[in-house]
Amino acid sequence: MKRQWWDWGLAIASVGIFLTALGMVFLYAPREATMGEIQRIFYFHVASAWIGFFAFFVTFLTGVIYLITSQRRWDVLSLSSAEVGLAFITMTVITGSLWARPVWGTYWTWEPRLTISAVQWLLYVAYVMLRTSTLSQERVARFAAVYGIVAFVTVPLSWFAIRWWRTIHPEILSGGEMAITPRMLHTLLVSLAAFTALYVTLLRQRALLERDRDRLAALQARWVAEGDIGDV
Amino acid sequence: MGALRQIGAIVAKDLAAELHTREILSAMFVFAVLALVIFSFALDLEGAAGRAAAPGVLWTTIAFSGTLGLSRSLAREQQTAGISGLLLAAEDRAVIFAGKALGSFLLMLIVEAVLLPLGTVLLGVNLLRLELGLIVLLGTLGYATVGTLIAAIAVNTRAREVMLPILLLPLLIPLLIGAVQATAGLLEGLRLAEVGVWVRLLVVYDLLMAAVALLTFESVVEV
């Protein structure tokens, strides 16, 4: 994995799409009738929730591939996706709470989607803590892959368990309380694109950072072995 | 040697070791009693409050005392290098996993056999019912399955006693919701069929986790 010219392109593109999405959220999307301006947080909230879940899926998938192939690059992707996903899921929980306060009258409620985000957040945090808690890199890679797989499998079970337990969330796409207009849909789709582009950019940068760390570790090992850095 | 006999041998070894020292069982017992007593003080569990909180108190106590047992069971293998012996003796990693999980399952059942009558006395609800026994069995089975896999990971980390609950508890959320809801339903006088959705959730959880654990355990114990 090397830095490429299109890494810049990717970063610039995601900034561009993001600014477009931001503009659409405030200028293009209509004001929602019952919830008012607060509903505008919905576009970024849903987009970050989608990325939070998608990143988890990537961690799961690359974990499976790593266990089969034992190639470091899959582990790097798995780790990067989990860390970036943690940032997005944190944002989902925060924007969800901000939305819930004026609409439901409370920052926190044990509503299924809010709860499953919290559960996912805990799983991500556990995964990241596991990554930093053992010494051998090859070992931690295997452990993390297994944990990523088990964690991903429990998410749908948690989802059903919580859903059967209670539900008061607005059913957006199945014609519940909040009717969605075409302009709202366009804004949502551009927001999803913006968050996806941002995710890919961050994933790529995090993976490159990990590669640099590997190179640094290899150089340090050589330096210790030879007693000299030599020609780098 | 057949797989079943190998599993039996591992379980017998674990139980024999435990009967000699009784360190895991006694720790789990004392912790479970402590938890029940502290819950009673903290939540003021008398009369109606005790009955309402009983399912949650019961499963929280099982979940926390279980992490003590799992942690010790794998740490013992680690300290005595028993795991290396097991890896050499048993061809199939699935056999080692099944043996360790079954051993932890049995130890937890022994603790629960005391916890249920004790809870009946302290919380003022009848926990000694056949249907409830089935829920406890299903819940404990899933717990021991996931717990053994995660304990095998946690035992190799730097702060293993700390890592085990942090890794394990978020994975147990569907199991705990199902077990608590089923227990609550039964205590309200519902029949087993009426809490069927939660029983099915527990069964699906147990089967799915057993499959994942059997497939991935090899990657965890490889040296």
XYZ file of C-alpha atoms in Angstrom:
455
model
C 0.000 0.000 0.000
C 1.498 3.298 -1.083
C 0.384 6.904 -1.057
C -1.111 7.677 -4.448
C -1.939 10.895 -6.249
C -5.622 10.054 -5.958
C -5.391 10.122 -2.164
C -5.476 13.896 -2.525
C -8.309 13.639 -5.012
C -10.269 11.472 -2.570
C -9.788 13.937 0.277
C -10.727 16.955 -1.864
C -13.765 15.140 -3.286
C -15.062 14.208 0.143
C -14.675 17.801 1.355
C -16.558 18.944 -1.759
C -19.441 16.496 -1.354
C -19.584 17.287 2.332
C -19.934 21.024 1.743
C -22.636 20.318 -0.860
C -24.494 18.124 1.626
C -24.188 20.808 4.290
C -25.583 23.420 1.914
C -28.466 21.155 0.932
C -29.313 20.379 4.546
C -29.730 24.068 5.385
C -30.816 25.654 2.084
C -32.372 23.003 -0.160
C -34.236 20.674 2.192
C -37.637 22.003 3.291
C -38.502 22.808 6.887
C -40.207 19.836 8.454
C -43.799 20.625 9.511
C -43.994 19.232 13.053
C -40.367 19.053 14.219
C -39.159 22.286 12.603
C -35.457 23.129 12.187
C -34.297 20.402 14.564
C -35.259 17.795 11.976
C -32.330 18.972 9.808
C -29.972 16.980 12.057
C -31.688 13.886 10.639
C -29.631 13.911 7.406
C -26.255 13.659 9.142
C -27.635 11.444 11.898
C -28.888 8.785 9.493
C -25.752 9.058 7.339
C -23.398 8.557 10.291
C -25.530 5.670 11.597
C -25.289 4.004 8.199
C -21.502 4.408 8.115
C -21.235 3.218 11.729
C -22.944 -0.013 10.772
C -21.181 -0.349 7.414
C -17.746 0.122 9.031
C -18.630 -2.652 11.451
C -19.479 -4.900 8.520
C -16.115 -4.083 6.895
C -14.336 -4.984 10.154
C -16.230 -8.282 10.211
C -15.532 -9.093 6.555
C -11.818 -8.175 6.622
C -11.534 -10.110 9.900
C -12.837 -13.247 8.189
C -10.447 -12.723 5.254
C -7.558 -12.162 7.668
C -8.239 -15.428 9.511
C -8.199 -17.276 6.182
C -5.197 -15.566 4.550
C -3.136 -14.238 7.522
C -2.157 -11.244 5.380
C -1.359 -8.136 7.409
C -3.137 -5.740 5.039
C -6.555 -7.235 5.857
C -5.855 -6.807 9.542
C -4.870 -3.186 8.915
C -8.164 -2.583 7.108
C -10.094 -4.295 9.897
C -8.447 -2.154 12.563
C -8.802 1.066 10.566
C -12.469 0.456 9.847
C -13.215 -0.205 13.523
C -11.489 2.988 14.671
C -13.120 5.162 12.013
C -16.467 3.454 12.661
C -16.176 4.248 16.368
C -15.985 7.962 15.503
C -19.101 7.721 13.335
C -21.132 5.702 15.819
C -20.180 8.196 18.550
C -21.549 10.946 16.310
C -24.733 8.924 15.736
C -25.375 8.595 19.452
C -24.663 12.295 20.088
C -26.812 13.606 17.197
C -29.544 11.131 18.180
C -29.595 12.500 21.727
C -29.662 16.106 20.479
C -32.613 15.235 18.264
C -34.420 13.298 20.970
C -34.311 16.178 23.465
C -36.764 18.562 21.688
C -38.757 15.839 19.886
C -39.251 13.266 22.635
C -38.481 15.588 25.539
C -35.486 13.615 26.800
C -31.840 13.209 25.839
C -31.879 9.508 26.339
C -34.554 6.913 25.966
C -34.285 3.151 25.556
C -35.652 3.292 22.060
C -34.446 0.416 19.810
C -32.335 2.334 17.310
C -30.775 4.535 19.959
C -30.126 1.467 22.108
C -28.593 -0.586 19.306
C -26.263 2.360 18.543
C -25.196 2.349 22.175
C -24.631 -1.418 22.048
C -22.568 -1.045 18.875
C -20.595 1.739 20.504
C -19.734 -0.550 23.437
C -18.669 -3.333 21.054
C -16.437 -0.925 19.104
C -14.848 0.390 22.290
C -14.173 -3.166 23.482
C -12.617 -3.971 20.099
C -10.328 -0.933 20.196
C -9.329 -1.689 23.809
C -8.515 -5.273 22.844
C -6.252 -3.972 20.054
C -4.112 -2.088 22.555
C -4.007 -4.720 25.269
C -1.621 -7.412 24.138
C 1.984 -7.413 23.096
C 2.371 -9.572 20.000
C 1.013 -7.981 16.848
C 0.232 -11.236 15.087
C -1.666 -12.495 18.096
C -3.693 -9.366 18.630
C -4.636 -9.454 14.961
C -6.115 -12.945 15.337
C -7.898 -12.071 18.580
C -9.342 -8.897 17.124
C -10.540 -10.719 13.996
C -12.360 -13.299 16.131
C -13.835 -10.590 18.352
C -14.956 -8.567 15.338
C -16.744 -11.621 13.944
C -18.494 -12.571 17.199
C -19.455 -8.946 17.853
C -20.923 -8.516 14.386
C -22.990 -11.694 14.738
C -24.554 -10.478 18.006
C -25.696 -7.154 16.505
C -28.790 -8.502 14.650
C -29.699 -10.576 17.722
C -29.411 -7.488 19.924
C -31.481 -5.606 17.387
C -34.374 -8.083 17.510
C -34.143 -8.419 21.275
C -34.317 -4.650 21.771
C -37.009 -4.224 19.136
C -39.293 -6.796 20.751
C -38.557 -5.105 24.023
C -39.794 -1.613 22.996
C -40.216 0.790 20.104
C -41.160 4.495 19.694
C -38.787 5.609 16.898
C -40.292 7.528 13.931
C -40.642 5.077 11.060
C -39.168 7.226 8.316
C -39.158 5.012 5.258
C -42.265 2.967 5.962
C -44.676 5.908 6.099
C -44.867 6.614 9.828
C -45.028 10.007 11.525
C -42.532 11.809 9.325
C -43.459 11.986 5.647
C -40.396 12.413 3.447
C -40.542 14.740 0.426
C -38.402 14.370 -2.735
C -36.175 17.272 -1.630
C -35.608 15.580 1.708
C -34.720 12.351 -0.055
C -32.190 14.138 -2.333
C -30.569 15.754 0.693
C -30.425 12.425 2.500
C -28.829 10.689 -0.485
C -26.167 13.416 -0.885
C -25.484 13.230 2.867
C -25.037 9.474 2.585
C -22.613 9.990 -0.309
C -20.710 12.633 1.691
C -20.346 10.378 4.724
C -19.366 7.394 2.591
C -16.665 9.452 0.839
C -15.436 10.736 4.188
C -15.345 7.177 5.551
C -13.331 5.881 2.596
C -10.871 8.793 2.914
C -10.396 8.301 6.646
C -10.123 4.523 6.254
C -7.419 4.960 3.646
C -5.470 7.500 5.725
C -5.697 5.342 8.851
C -4.463 2.307 6.911
C -1.525 4.337 5.533
C -0.696 5.495 9.057
C -0.604 1.862 10.188
C 1.687 1.010 7.284
C 4.049 3.806 8.351
C 4.014 2.435 11.899
C 4.934 -1.009 10.588
C 7.834 0.481 8.645
C 8.993 2.430 11.678
C 8.857 -0.724 13.815
C 10.834 -2.633 11.197
C 13.483 0.117 11.066
C 13.722 0.212 14.858
C 14.149 -3.558 14.943
C 16.923 -3.286 12.374
C 18.542 -0.477 14.309
C 18.532 -2.565 17.483
C 19.910 -5.568 15.597
C 22.687 -3.683 13.828
C 23.383 -1.011 16.415
C 23.106 1.538 13.635
C 20.362 2.942 11.428
C 22.441 2.481 8.296
C 21.055 3.731 5.012
C 17.301 4.172 5.377
C -10.061 -41.811 21.371
C -13.497 -40.603 20.313
C -14.347 -36.923 20.460
C -16.994 -37.448 23.123
C -14.569 -39.318 25.364
C -11.972 -36.572 24.892
C -14.521 -33.926 25.848
C -15.504 -36.039 28.852
C -11.868 -36.318 29.893
C -11.357 -32.550 29.766
C -14.528 -31.931 31.792
C -13.519 -34.594 34.338
C -10.056 -33.031 34.617
C -11.525 -29.554 35.230
C -14.022 -30.788 37.792
C -11.381 -32.887 39.600
C -9.019 -29.897 39.762
C -11.848 -27.748 41.076
C -12.838 -30.314 43.735
C -9.247 -30.300 45.021
C -8.959 -26.535 45.452
C -12.584 -25.319 45.267
C -11.158 -21.853 44.559
C -13.438 -21.069 41.610
C -16.644 -22.374 43.148
C -16.095 -20.695 46.485
C -15.237 -17.376 44.818
C -18.337 -17.562 42.627
C -20.571 -18.519 45.569
C -19.376 -15.751 47.823
C -19.598 -13.222 45.026
C -23.141 -14.312 44.108
C -24.318 -14.031 47.708
C -22.617 -10.638 48.054
C -24.259 -9.405 44.873
C -27.714 -10.509 46.054
C -27.247 -8.813 49.418
C -25.860 -5.593 47.910
C -28.695 -5.430 45.365
C -31.160 -5.849 48.232
C -29.640 -2.898 50.085
C -29.073 -0.698 47.053
C -32.527 -1.168 45.529
C -34.386 -1.654 48.822
C -35.778 -4.964 47.657
C -38.662 -5.838 49.900
C -42.104 -7.066 48.963
C -43.321 -5.772 45.598
C -39.997 -4.110 44.726
C -38.203 -7.430 45.247
C -40.626 -9.273 42.989
C -40.336 -6.650 40.243
C -36.527 -6.559 40.330
C -35.991 -10.317 40.775
C -35.372 -11.230 37.088
C -32.837 -8.427 36.616
C -31.090 -9.086 39.926
C -30.903 -12.818 39.206
C -29.348 -12.438 35.746
C -26.992 -9.627 36.688
C -25.710 -11.785 39.542
C -25.262 -14.769 37.203
C -23.504 -12.605 34.601
C -21.015 -11.091 37.039
C -20.262 -14.200 39.063
C -19.833 -16.078 35.778
C -16.974 -13.802 34.693
C -15.121 -14.724 37.893
C -15.370 -18.436 37.106
C -14.400 -18.088 33.439
C -11.449 -15.895 34.252
C -10.053 -18.385 36.778
C -10.760 -21.456 34.647
C -8.618 -20.221 31.735
C -6.014 -18.540 33.960
C -5.457 -21.909 35.655
C -4.686 -23.537 32.299
C -2.318 -20.679 31.540
C -0.410 -20.803 34.842
C 0.050 -24.564 34.842
C 0.791 -24.626 31.098
C -2.177 -26.993 30.940
C -3.319 -25.423 27.697
C -0.122 -26.552 25.946
C -0.781 -30.068 27.157
C -4.332 -29.926 25.899
C -3.211 -28.612 22.524
C -0.748 -31.488 22.219
C -3.178 -34.152 23.397
C -6.318 -33.291 21.472
C -6.144 -33.238 17.683
C -9.283 -31.240 17.286
C -9.472 -27.721 18.728
C -13.266 -28.033 18.785
C -12.893 -30.813 21.378
C -10.865 -28.556 23.676
C -13.417 -25.801 23.265
C -16.378 -28.088 23.988
C -14.611 -29.526 27.042
C -13.727 -26.144 28.527
C -17.172 -24.677 27.782
C -18.963 -27.684 29.261
C -16.789 -27.497 32.387
C -17.638 -23.816 32.904
C -21.305 -24.573 32.182
C -21.395 -27.223 34.925
C -19.628 -24.989 37.452
C -22.127 -22.208 36.773
C -25.032 -24.649 37.170
C -23.705 -25.680 40.581
C -23.598 -22.032 41.659
C -27.084 -21.429 40.259
C -28.434 -24.445 42.124
C -27.660 -22.484 45.302
C -28.456 -19.047 43.911
C -32.060 -19.889 42.962
C -33.214 -21.055 46.430
C -31.277 -18.196 48.023
C -32.938 -15.696 45.694
C -36.311 -17.242 46.504
C -35.710 -16.480 50.175
C -34.153 -13.013 49.798
C -36.323 -11.608 46.986
C -39.630 -13.116 48.048
C -40.442 -14.791 44.722
C -40.589 -18.459 43.827
C -37.582 -19.050 41.559
C -37.781 -22.822 41.962
C -39.921 -23.678 38.972
C -39.310 -26.185 36.234
C -39.919 -23.726 33.369
C -37.557 -21.244 34.977
C -34.974 -24.022 35.186
C -35.150 -24.351 31.404
C -34.520 -20.599 30.934
C -31.577 -20.732 33.345
C -30.198 -23.750 31.452
C -30.472 -22.034 28.052
C -29.063 -18.761 29.341
C -26.141 -20.421 31.095
C -25.343 -22.531 28.034
C -25.037 -19.445 25.807
C -23.073 -17.647 28.510
C -20.564 -20.484 28.889
C -20.152 -20.761 25.103
C -19.356 -17.102 24.430
C -17.605 -16.774 27.774
C -15.127 -19.574 27.080
C -14.189 -18.113 23.692
C -13.718 -14.597 25.086
C -11.907 -15.834 28.206
C -9.418 -17.628 25.965
C -8.737 -14.243 24.335
C -8.738 -12.201 27.541
C -6.327 -14.544 29.338
C -3.629 -13.572 26.823
C -4.038 -9.826 27.268
C -2.114 -7.660 29.693
C -4.948 -6.871 32.107
C -6.955 -10.054 31.726
C -9.311 -9.747 34.706
C -10.263 -6.298 33.442
C -10.560 -7.221 29.790
C -12.887 -10.202 30.229
C -16.014 -8.318 31.368
C -15.350 -5.426 28.973
C -15.186 -7.805 26.018
C -17.852 -10.233 27.185
C -20.743 -8.155 28.532
C -21.633 -6.263 25.316
C -21.813 -9.620 23.509
C -24.235 -10.928 26.140
C -26.814 -8.164 25.698
C -29.241 -10.189 23.510
C -28.890 -13.174 25.837
C -29.518 -11.069 28.935
C -32.537 -9.300 27.418
C -34.038 -12.651 26.399
C -33.343 -14.335 29.727
C -34.597 -11.413 31.831
C -37.778 -11.025 29.774
C -38.520 -14.770 29.836
C -37.875 -14.915 33.589
C -40.062 -11.863 34.195
C -42.867 -13.390 32.116
C -42.740 -16.674 34.003
C -42.687 -14.892 37.373
C -45.799 -12.972 36.323
C -47.512 -16.318 35.926
C -47.267 -16.691 32.130
C -46.802 -20.172 30.744
C -43.703 -21.229 28.809
C -45.480 -20.971 25.440
C -46.383 -17.353 26.180
C -42.728 -16.359 26.532
C -41.904 -18.443 23.448
C -40.375 -15.540 21.521
C -37.712 -15.095 24.229
C -37.059 -18.835 24.469
C -36.528 -18.929 20.710
C -34.154 -15.959 20.958
C -32.111 -17.841 23.576
C -32.027 -21.013 21.457
C -30.950 -19.082 18.331
C -28.291 -17.223 20.328
C -26.938 -20.484 21.794
C -26.764 -22.236 18.414
C -25.277 -19.267 16.542
C -22.630 -18.614 19.186
C -21.712 -22.303 19.399
C -21.185 -22.359 15.627
C -19.077 -19.175 15.604
C -17.043 -20.299 18.619
C -16.299 -23.738 17.170
C -15.177 -22.140 13.901
C -12.949 -19.478 15.457
C -11.580 -21.126 18.612
C -8.615 -22.529 16.704
C -7.430 -19.003 15.829
C -7.599 -18.045 19.497
C -5.529 -20.879 21.002
C -2.878 -21.151 18.266
C 0.409 -20.365 19.935
